[in-house]
Coordinates of C-alpha atoms in Angstrom, one line a residue:
M176 CA 57.8 -167.3 -50.4
T177 CA 59.9 -170.4 -50.0
N178 CA 63.6 -170.7 -48.9
E179 CA 64.6 -171.5 -52.5
E180 CA 62.9 -168.3 -53.8
L181 CA 64.6 -166.3 -51.0
L182 CA 68.0 -167.8 -52.0
A183 CA 67.3 -166.8 -55.7
L184 CA 66.3 -163.3 -54.7
T185 CA 69.4 -162.9 -52.4
R186 CA 71.7 -164.1 -55.1
R187 CA 70.2 -161.8 -57.7
L188 CA 70.4 -158.8 -55.3
S189 CA 74.0 -159.6 -54.4
Q190 CA 75.1 -159.7 -58.0
Q191 CA 73.2 -156.6 -59.0
Q192 CA 74.0 -154.4 -56.1
F193 CA 77.4 -155.6 -55.0
G194 CA 78.8 -157.2 -58.2
R195 CA 79.7 -160.3 -56.2
P196 CA 78.1 -163.7 -55.9
F197 CA 76.4 -164.9 -52.8
K198 CA 77.8 -168.4 -52.2
H199 CA 76.2 -169.4 -48.9
R200 CA 72.8 -170.3 -47.5
V201 CA 69.9 -168.0 -46.7
F202 CA 66.6 -169.1 -45.1
F203 CA 63.7 -168.0 -43.0
N204 CA 64.0 -168.4 -39.3
R205 CA 60.7 -168.2 -37.4
R206 CA 62.5 -167.9 -34.1
L207 CA 63.6 -164.3 -34.9
R208 CA 61.4 -162.0 -33.0
T209 CA 62.8 -158.4 -32.9
T210 CA 65.3 -158.4 -35.7
G211 CA 64.8 -158.4 -39.5
G212 CA 67.7 -160.8 -40.2
R213 CA 71.0 -162.1 -38.9
Y214 CA 74.3 -162.7 -40.5
H215 CA 76.4 -165.6 -39.0
L216 CA 80.1 -164.9 -38.9
R217 CA 81.2 -168.6 -38.6
D218 CA 79.5 -170.2 -41.5
H219 CA 78.4 -167.0 -43.4
H220 CA 74.7 -168.0 -43.7
I221 CA 71.9 -165.5 -43.3
D222 CA 68.6 -165.9 -41.4
I223 CA 65.6 -163.8 -42.4
N224 CA 62.6 -163.1 -40.2
P225 CA 59.5 -164.3 -42.2
K226 CA 57.5 -161.4 -40.9
M227 CA 59.7 -159.2 -43.2
A228 CA 58.4 -161.1 -46.2
A229 CA 54.8 -160.7 -45.0
A230 CA 55.4 -156.9 -44.6
G231 CA 56.0 -156.5 -48.3
P232 CA 58.7 -156.9 -51.0
A233 CA 60.3 -153.5 -50.3
V234 CA 60.8 -154.3 -46.7
L235 CA 62.2 -157.7 -47.5
R236 CA 64.6 -156.2 -50.1
G237 CA 65.9 -153.7 -47.5
V238 CA 66.5 -156.4 -44.9
I239 CA 68.3 -158.6 -47.4
L240 CA 70.5 -155.8 -48.6
H241 CA 71.3 -154.9 -45.0
E242 CA 72.5 -158.5 -44.3
L243 CA 74.4 -158.6 -47.5
C244 CA 76.3 -155.5 -46.5
H245 CA 77.5 -157.4 -43.4
Y246 CA 78.3 -160.4 -45.5
H247 CA 80.4 -158.7 -48.2
L248 CA 82.2 -156.4 -45.8
H249 CA 83.1 -159.4 -43.5
L250 CA 84.3 -161.5 -46.4
T251 CA 86.5 -158.7 -47.8
G252 CA 88.1 -158.1 -44.4
Q253 CA 86.5 -154.7 -43.7
D254 CA 84.7 -153.6 -40.6
Y255 CA 81.2 -155.0 -40.8
H256 CA 79.7 -153.6 -37.6
H257 CA 76.7 -151.2 -37.6
R258 CA 78.8 -148.4 -36.2
S259 CA 81.5 -148.4 -38.9
R260 CA 81.7 -145.8 -41.7
A261 CA 82.2 -148.5 -44.3
F262 CA 79.0 -150.3 -43.3
K263 CA 77.0 -147.0 -43.3
A264 CA 78.4 -145.9 -46.6
L265 CA 77.8 -149.3 -48.3
L266 CA 74.3 -149.5 -46.9
K267 CA 73.4 -146.1 -48.2
R268 CA 74.9 -146.8 -51.6
V269 CA 72.9 -150.0 -52.1
G270 CA 69.7 -148.7 -50.5
G271 CA 69.3 -151.1 -47.7
S272 CA 67.3 -150.5 -44.6
R273 CA 69.1 -149.3 -41.5
F274 CA 66.5 -150.7 -39.1
A275 CA 63.9 -153.4 -39.5
P276 CA 60.4 -152.1 -39.2
A277 CA 58.2 -153.1 -36.3
V278 CA 56.0 -155.7 -37.9
Q279 CA 53.7 -157.8 -35.8
L280 CA 51.6 -160.7 -36.9
Q281 CA 48.4 -161.2 -34.9
R282 CA 46.7 -164.6 -35.0
G283 CA 43.0 -165.1 -34.4
W284 CA 39.6 -165.8 -35.7
L285 CA 38.5 -163.5 -38.5
Y286 CA 34.8 -162.6 -38.9
R287 CA 33.0 -160.4 -41.4
C288 CA 29.7 -158.7 -40.9
Q289 CA 27.1 -159.7 -43.4
G290 CA 25.6 -156.3 -43.5
C291 CA 28.3 -153.6 -43.5
G292 CA 31.2 -155.9 -44.3
V293 CA 33.5 -154.8 -41.4
E294 CA 36.1 -157.4 -40.5
V295 CA 36.8 -158.3 -36.9
L296 CA 39.8 -160.3 -35.6
R297 CA 39.2 -162.0 -32.3
Q298 CA 41.4 -164.2 -30.1
R299 CA 38.5 -166.5 -29.2
R300 CA 35.7 -167.8 -31.3
F301 CA 32.2 -166.6 -30.5
N302 CA 28.7 -167.7 -31.3
T303 CA 27.7 -165.9 -34.5
W304 CA 24.0 -166.5 -33.8
R305 CA 24.2 -164.8 -30.4
F306 CA 26.4 -161.7 -31.1
R307 CA 25.6 -159.0 -33.6
C308 CA 27.5 -156.2 -35.3
A309 CA 27.5 -153.0 -33.3
R310 CA 27.4 -150.8 -36.5
C311 CA 24.4 -152.3 -38.3
G312 CA 23.0 -155.1 -36.1
R313 CA 23.5 -157.9 -38.6
R314 CA 25.1 -161.3 -38.0
F315 CA 28.8 -162.2 -38.5
K316 CA 30.2 -164.9 -40.7
L317 CA 33.3 -166.8 -39.6
L318 CA 36.0 -166.6 -42.3
G319 CA 38.4 -168.9 -40.4
R320 CA 41.7 -168.7 -38.6
R321 CA 44.0 -166.0 -39.9
E322 CA 47.3 -164.2 -39.4
V323 CA 47.0 -160.5 -39.9
L324 CA 49.7 -157.8 -40.0
K325 CA 49.3 -155.2 -37.3

């Protein structure tokens, strides 16, 4: 998903769920590690963790709705903090996620056994002629460098 597609999705969700337009920027920020997204009070833009998009459309939708709750409450002058009743009620009404799920991308080399088809993700490359599958004894085939959700 690109930043333009994310912006279109955010604008559509804002109009459908809140009845108000989203007039600012939203984009993926790879530097986010432990949060699903972040709403900036000064310029009203939203950062989204790209791992949330990799986790699936339902997770991404929940995170966007969560950040839009902060956005719309702040712009209307209401209490936008997590602890406030207004935030909790609005979040429940629109169906946003209260917490971001623990999603971890693991990078490595992906191999598939040519016999039983089991896939193995390794940090380091290994010699496929030397090592065999422990299940069936056949050789592995290198599929390439991959990022896998864990």
